[in-house]
Amino acid sequence: MSKTIIVSNRLPLQLNIENGKVTSSPSVGGLATGLKSVHRDSNGVWIGWTGLTVEETEPQLEKDIETAVSEQQCAAVQLSQSDLEGFYYGFSNRTIWPMFHYFMEYAEFDNNFWESYKSVNQKFADVVLENLEDGDTVWVHDYQLMLLPQLIKEKRPEVSIGFFLHIPFPSYEVFRTIPWREEILNGLLGADLLGFHTYDYERHFLSSVSRILGHAVSFNSITMADRVVTVDSFPMGIDYEKFSAFAKANKEQTDKSQSELQRRLYHHQQETPDAKMILSIDRLDYTKGIANRIRAFERFLETYPDYVEKVRLVMLAVPSRSNVPQYQLLKREIDELVGRINGKFATVSWTPIWYFYRSMPFTNLIDLYTSCDVALITPIRDGMNLVAKEYVATRTDRTGVLILSEMAGAAKEMNEALLINPNNMDLIARTIKKALEMPVEEQQKRNKYMQNRLRRYNVEKWAADFMGKLQALKVNEEFIRTKKLTDKRLPQILEQYNNAQQRIFFLDYDGTLRGFVNDPSEANPDEKILNMVRRLQEQPKTDVVIISGRDSETLGEWFKDLPVTLIAEHGVLKKQVDGDWHPTEAMNTDWVPSIQPVLQTYVDRTPGTFIEEKKYSLAWHYRKADPELGAMRANELSNVIKELSSNHGLSVLSGNKVIEIKSSNVHKGKAATNHILNKNYEFIFSIGDDWTDEFMFHDLPSSAITVKVGRVNTEARFYVEKQEDVAGLLQAFIQE
Ligand code: GDG
């Protein structure tokens, strides 16, 4: 039975070694819960690091550790101390983490870190490949393993691979400053499905792929040479029922069964019944905005002194990455801030901040969530932030107010929270006051909406959605495979051809009849091509249409001696046999005066490029420009025009070293269907290689034989592998 292999930096288990005996227990993080049905219930394997380096592992315990790990349905990747320093503390946490959270000034670009990142990703790949069997699916998690999808795909192209990024993906302007940006993008693009928490991260990723690698991006898919990569957003949820159930149990506790912390919190409530508690929980990380939060609390106490002795900030900061210098500095900063503010405001019976620097057992977390009236969550940047969701889930009586930073991915789904900009101290201070004074009915109303959403889109649903989408893509990929125009299928098509009274062929030119050449002006048809088209046209009851993006002059010149219909400029102009060129539609050119100057700036800035003014379109040619500069500017230009074009209804076509802009109401699909209107073709054949041909495949009647050149996602009914296969296929229709 095929299985799913989950891969993450750390395994979801705890190893305990006591008196030479190794035992393991599952750790119950959100991810492990969400993936339970993929991992535990369906015989999956989870691959990752145990938390023990090779140096920390006593040789005589190796076997026992392996057994303990496999008991949890896991397989371990062995990492050395130096792997950990370079790959984890280095590249992952001193390069990627700060860059992806827009802390560019903290990012270090160190080649040794990068080398270590590559070699550890390879170690993960080796273990995945060892465990991989036919039909398996792989789901890779997070920023430590961005090269892994490609490393697996190269070796096992048929395997379906998903990747989910748990942190933000930064904007192109930030991402492009990373020295290894191409390698990282290519690594990720080994996946068939890439998931992000929010649409913004998805958008940033697509923009980087389009601008840096130059791949064609449309909506949420990326077309590569031989496959299509899909990108989508899947906002991660929590184990709602667990949080809600633990919160209920917490309410029903007796004095005796209460934790020490719960007792302390309870006494505080008893002693000062009208005092309120504000909660803050995060890993101690500079992205979480902890220092700002404390300063905002100070601003609150200064601005609203009536609240002195009436409000306490309960702050849990969980130690994290303490070997990284920035984290050590942050720890010192927070210690000092807490000390200063407690010194400044404390009274005999009251300290404004209770500060815990440690991690707590899960039940203590519930004690905090259920006891605090307000949760103050103010990250500067955060992929999602699950603490915000957990706080809301534990409010079983629906009271409590969530103050949440707009910069957390969670803010996109939690509109009913009080959303703040984490850099605006006055706003946070005012919002704290608003939260403390919010009527209970309003609190309940807001939480009701959020709880309903969190209950519905919980972590299991998140995982199921991702896997469902990946599965659907796999089925689609298999479906594409079934479209191959094999020798077995051809006789049936030929039978239709032979039985038809009227027959027509729509043939695309570049990439279909003719292979690509470096200089497109030298791509004129050779004798072989001309002969083939002529002989096809000579078949009885058969018409041939050459349908291309080329301009009418070129196409007219190349095919002047053949009695075929020509459709040029992606459907804009048509020339019947022995006729003149005519537009196929009433063409709108009002947009030309506003777009022309934009193109002109690209000509000015990019030596060797020029504008071609066609009758109904503008083309910017860059084949004589420096290839890299040309490609880069072409991408830039096409993005700019796409943004501008929404007002004009334009379409931007990226051809071979040319960007063409035209009114979007004309395309090959429309031109082809208009051409056959009121005619009685019983056999319609169309073949083409790029996305402009998809319009034809889509618009022609479903009985048409539509053929894509290249094996990518297509609306065509069939495909052939490569341009070189086209001649052989057309030859089959030529009967002596
Ligand atoms: C990354 C992204 C994204 C916290 N303290 C204790 C404890 N926790 C638990 C919380 C929560 C989790 O840790 C923290 O999750 P966050 O989402 O808030 O933040 P990151 O650790 O930065 O996670 C983030 C997430 O990945 C998922 O994709 O949301 O944006 O940065 O579940 O409850 N648990 C226990 N003791 C503690 O002291 N037991």
PDB file of N, CA and C in Angstrom, residues 589-631:
ATOM      1  N   THR A 589      -7.517  50.111 -30.386  1.00  0.00           N
ATOM      2  CA  THR A 589      -6.109  50.492 -30.216  1.00  0.00           C
ATOM      3  C   THR A 589      -5.972  51.761 -29.356  1.00  0.00           C
ATOM      4  N   ASP A 590      -7.046  52.095 -28.623  1.00  0.00           N
ATOM      5  CA  ASP A 590      -7.016  53.307 -27.776  1.00  0.00           C
ATOM      6  C   ASP A 590      -5.889  53.273 -26.752  1.00  0.00           C
ATOM      7  N   TRP A 591      -5.507  52.076 -26.379  1.00  0.00           N
ATOM      8  CA  TRP A 591      -4.518  51.926 -25.320  1.00  0.00           C
ATOM      9  C   TRP A 591      -3.094  52.247 -25.785  1.00  0.00           C
ATOM     10  N   VAL A 592      -2.866  52.255 -27.096  1.00  0.00           N
ATOM     11  CA  VAL A 592      -1.494  52.366 -27.611  1.00  0.00           C
ATOM     12  C   VAL A 592      -0.769  53.621 -27.094  1.00  0.00           C
ATOM     13  N   PRO A 593      -1.387  54.817 -27.139  1.00  0.00           N
ATOM     14  CA  PRO A 593      -0.648  56.005 -26.694  1.00  0.00           C
ATOM     15  C   PRO A 593      -0.213  55.957 -25.233  1.00  0.00           C
ATOM     16  N   SER A 594      -0.962  55.244 -24.381  1.00  0.00           N
ATOM     17  CA  SER A 594      -0.516  55.217 -22.984  1.00  0.00           C
ATOM     18  C   SER A 594       0.515  54.105 -22.728  1.00  0.00           C
ATOM     19  N   ILE A 595       0.508  53.070 -23.522  1.00  0.00           N
ATOM     20  CA  ILE A 595       1.448  51.969 -23.272  1.00  0.00           C
ATOM     21  C   ILE A 595       2.790  52.195 -24.005  1.00  0.00           C
ATOM     22  N   GLN A 596       2.713  52.839 -25.148  1.00  0.00           N
ATOM     23  CA  GLN A 596       3.930  53.078 -25.943  1.00  0.00           C
ATOM     24  C   GLN A 596       5.061  53.743 -25.133  1.00  0.00           C
ATOM     25  N   PRO A 597       4.762  54.804 -24.339  1.00  0.00           N
ATOM     26  CA  PRO A 597       5.847  55.437 -23.586  1.00  0.00           C
ATOM     27  C   PRO A 597       6.482  54.504 -22.553  1.00  0.00           C
ATOM     28  N   VAL A 598       5.668  53.584 -22.025  1.00  0.00           N
ATOM     29  CA  VAL A 598       6.221  52.637 -21.052  1.00  0.00           C
ATOM     30  C   VAL A 598       7.252  51.759 -21.756  1.00  0.00           C
ATOM     31  N   LEU A 599       6.879  51.294 -22.939  1.00  0.00           N
ATOM     32  CA  LEU A 599       7.808  50.468 -23.717  1.00  0.00           C
ATOM     33  C   LEU A 599       9.060  51.266 -24.072  1.00  0.00           C
ATOM     34  N   GLN A 600       8.843  52.535 -24.373  1.00  0.00           N
ATOM     35  CA  GLN A 600       9.973  53.379 -24.769  1.00  0.00           C
ATOM     36  C   GLN A 600      11.011  53.462 -23.634  1.00  0.00           C
ATOM     37  N   THR A 601      10.544  53.517 -22.390  1.00  0.00           N
ATOM     38  CA  THR A 601      11.517  53.601 -21.290  1.00  0.00           C
ATOM     39  C   THR A 601      12.359  52.315 -21.242  1.00  0.00           C
ATOM     40  N   TYR A 602      11.759  51.208 -21.645  1.00  0.00           N
ATOM     41  CA  TYR A 602      12.525  49.958 -21.651  1.00  0.00           C
ATOM     42  C   TYR A 602      13.520  49.934 -22.806  1.00  0.00           C
ATOM     43  N   VAL A 603      13.142  50.553 -23.912  1.00  0.00           N
ATOM     44  CA  VAL A 603      14.080  50.653 -25.033  1.00  0.00           C
ATOM     45  C   VAL A 603      15.260  51.530 -24.603  1.00  0.00           C
ATOM     46  N   ASP A 604      14.945  52.654 -23.925  1.00  0.00           N
ATOM     47  CA  ASP A 604      15.999  53.569 -23.505  1.00  0.00           C
ATOM     48  C   ASP A 604      16.978  52.903 -22.538  1.00  0.00           C
ATOM     49  N   ARG A 605      16.434  52.062 -21.675  1.00  0.00           N
ATOM     50  CA  ARG A 605      17.281  51.483 -20.636  1.00  0.00           C
ATOM     51  C   ARG A 605      17.940  50.175 -21.045  1.00  0.00           C
ATOM     52  N   THR A 606      17.500  49.612 -22.187  1.00  0.00           N
ATOM     53  CA  THR A 606      18.015  48.294 -22.556  1.00  0.00           C
ATOM     54  C   THR A 606      18.582  48.337 -23.969  1.00  0.00           C
ATOM     55  N   PRO A 607      19.885  48.551 -24.079  1.00  0.00           N
ATOM     56  CA  PRO A 607      20.484  48.662 -25.406  1.00  0.00           C
ATOM     57  C   PRO A 607      20.185  47.431 -26.254  1.00  0.00           C
ATOM     58  N   GLY A 608      19.928  47.662 -27.537  1.00  0.00           N
ATOM     59  CA  GLY A 608      19.704  46.547 -28.464  1.00  0.00           C
ATOM     60  C   GLY A 608      18.238  46.178 -28.593  1.00  0.00           C
ATOM     61  N   THR A 609      17.347  46.845 -27.853  1.00  0.00           N
ATOM     62  CA  THR A 609      15.934  46.471 -27.966  1.00  0.00           C
ATOM     63  C   THR A 609      15.192  47.513 -28.802  1.00  0.00           C
ATOM     64  N   PHE A 610      14.075  47.106 -29.354  1.00  0.00           N
ATOM     65  CA  PHE A 610      13.292  48.057 -30.151  1.00  0.00           C
ATOM     66  C   PHE A 610      11.808  47.715 -30.097  1.00  0.00           C
ATOM     67  N   ILE A 611      11.003  48.736 -30.470  1.00  0.00           N
ATOM     68  CA  ILE A 611       9.551  48.533 -30.466  1.00  0.00           C
ATOM     69  C   ILE A 611       9.108  48.262 -31.897  1.00  0.00           C
ATOM     70  N   GLU A 612       8.272  47.274 -32.055  1.00  0.00           N
ATOM     71  CA  GLU A 612       7.673  47.056 -33.369  1.00  0.00           C
ATOM     72  C   GLU A 612       6.210  47.445 -33.252  1.00  0.00           C
ATOM     73  N   GLU A 613       5.789  48.374 -34.098  1.00  0.00           N
ATOM     74  CA  GLU A 613       4.391  48.772 -34.060  1.00  0.00           C
ATOM     75  C   GLU A 613       3.636  47.973 -35.105  1.00  0.00           C
ATOM     76  N   LYS A 614       2.893  47.015 -34.648  1.00  0.00           N
ATOM     77  CA  LYS A 614       2.073  46.272 -35.596  1.00  0.00           C
ATOM     78  C   LYS A 614       0.755  47.011 -35.699  1.00  0.00           C
ATOM     79  N   LYS A 615      -0.087  46.551 -36.585  1.00  0.00           N
ATOM     80  CA  LYS A 615      -1.333  47.285 -36.787  1.00  0.00           C
ATOM     81  C   LYS A 615      -2.163  47.382 -35.511  1.00  0.00           C
ATOM     82  N   TYR A 616      -2.260  46.245 -34.811  1.00  0.00           N
ATOM     83  CA  TYR A 616      -3.144  46.213 -33.649  1.00  0.00           C
ATOM     84  C   TYR A 616      -2.427  45.795 -32.379  1.00  0.00           C
ATOM     85  N   SER A 617      -1.142  45.782 -32.436  1.00  0.00           N
ATOM     86  CA  SER A 617      -0.412  45.397 -31.234  1.00  0.00           C
ATOM     87  C   SER A 617       0.952  46.073 -31.205  1.00  0.00           C
ATOM     88  N   LEU A 618       1.546  46.051 -30.021  1.00  0.00           N
ATOM     89  CA  LEU A 618       2.905  46.587 -29.875  1.00  0.00           C
ATOM     90  C   LEU A 618       3.796  45.429 -29.433  1.00  0.00           C
ATOM     91  N   ALA A 619       4.987  45.385 -30.007  1.00  0.00           N
ATOM     92  CA  ALA A 619       5.899  44.326 -29.592  1.00  0.00           C
ATOM     93  C   ALA A 619       7.221  44.952 -29.190  1.00  0.00           C
ATOM     94  N   TRP A 620       7.771  44.452 -28.097  1.00  0.00           N
ATOM     95  CA  TRP A 620       9.090  44.916 -27.647  1.00  0.00           C
ATOM     96  C   TRP A 620      10.048  43.747 -27.867  1.00  0.00           C
ATOM     97  N   HIS A 621      11.001  43.930 -28.776  1.00  0.00           N
ATOM     98  CA  HIS A 621      11.939  42.849 -29.127  1.00  0.00           C
ATOM     99  C   HIS A 621      13.247  43.025 -28.376  1.00  0.00           C
ATOM    100  N   TYR A 622      13.754  41.951 -27.856  1.00  0.00           N
ATOM    101  CA  TYR A 622      15.027  42.089 -27.126  1.00  0.00           C
ATOM    102  C   TYR A 622      16.052  41.038 -27.542  1.00  0.00           C
ATOM    103  N   ARG A 623      15.896  40.477 -28.736  1.00  0.00           N
ATOM    104  CA  ARG A 623      16.818  39.402 -29.096  1.00  0.00           C
ATOM    105  C   ARG A 623      18.244  39.900 -29.308  1.00  0.00           C
ATOM    106  N   LYS A 624      18.422  41.211 -29.547  1.00  0.00           N
ATOM    107  CA  LYS A 624      19.787  41.706 -29.760  1.00  0.00           C
ATOM    108  C   LYS A 624      20.365  42.302 -28.473  1.00  0.00           C
ATOM    109  N   ALA A 625      19.594  42.264 -27.397  1.00  0.00           N
ATOM    110  CA  ALA A 625      20.089  42.806 -26.122  1.00  0.00           C
ATOM    111  C   ALA A 625      20.990  41.781 -25.448  1.00  0.00           C
ATOM    112  N   ASP A 626      21.766  42.230 -24.481  1.00  0.00           N
ATOM    113  CA  ASP A 626      22.510  41.301 -23.653  1.00  0.00           C
ATOM    114  C   ASP A 626      21.492  40.277 -23.129  1.00  0.00           C
ATOM    115  N   PRO A 627      21.756  38.967 -23.310  1.00  0.00           N
ATOM    116  CA  PRO A 627      20.698  37.982 -23.020  1.00  0.00           C
ATOM    117  C   PRO A 627      20.157  38.061 -21.595  1.00  0.00           C
ATOM    118  N   GLU A 628      21.082  38.248 -20.631  1.00  0.00           N
ATOM    119  CA  GLU A 628      20.594  38.256 -19.247  1.00  0.00           C
ATOM    120  C   GLU A 628      19.807  39.511 -18.925  1.00  0.00           C
ATOM    121  N   LEU A 629      20.369  40.628 -19.376  1.00  0.00           N
ATOM    122  CA  LEU A 629      19.681  41.887 -19.120  1.00  0.00           C
ATOM    123  C   LEU A 629      18.322  41.866 -19.822  1.00  0.00           C
ATOM    124  N   GLY A 630      18.320  41.385 -21.071  1.00  0.00           N
ATOM    125  CA  GLY A 630      17.081  41.338 -21.855  1.00  0.00           C
ATOM    126  C   GLY A 630      16.016  40.516 -21.149  1.00  0.00           C
ATOM    127  N   ALA A 631      16.428  39.330 -20.684  1.00  0.00           N
ATOM    128  CA  ALA A 631      15.451  38.444 -20.041  1.00  0.00           C
ATOM    129  C   ALA A 631      14.916  39.081 -18.762  1.00  0.00           C
TER     130      ALA A 631
END
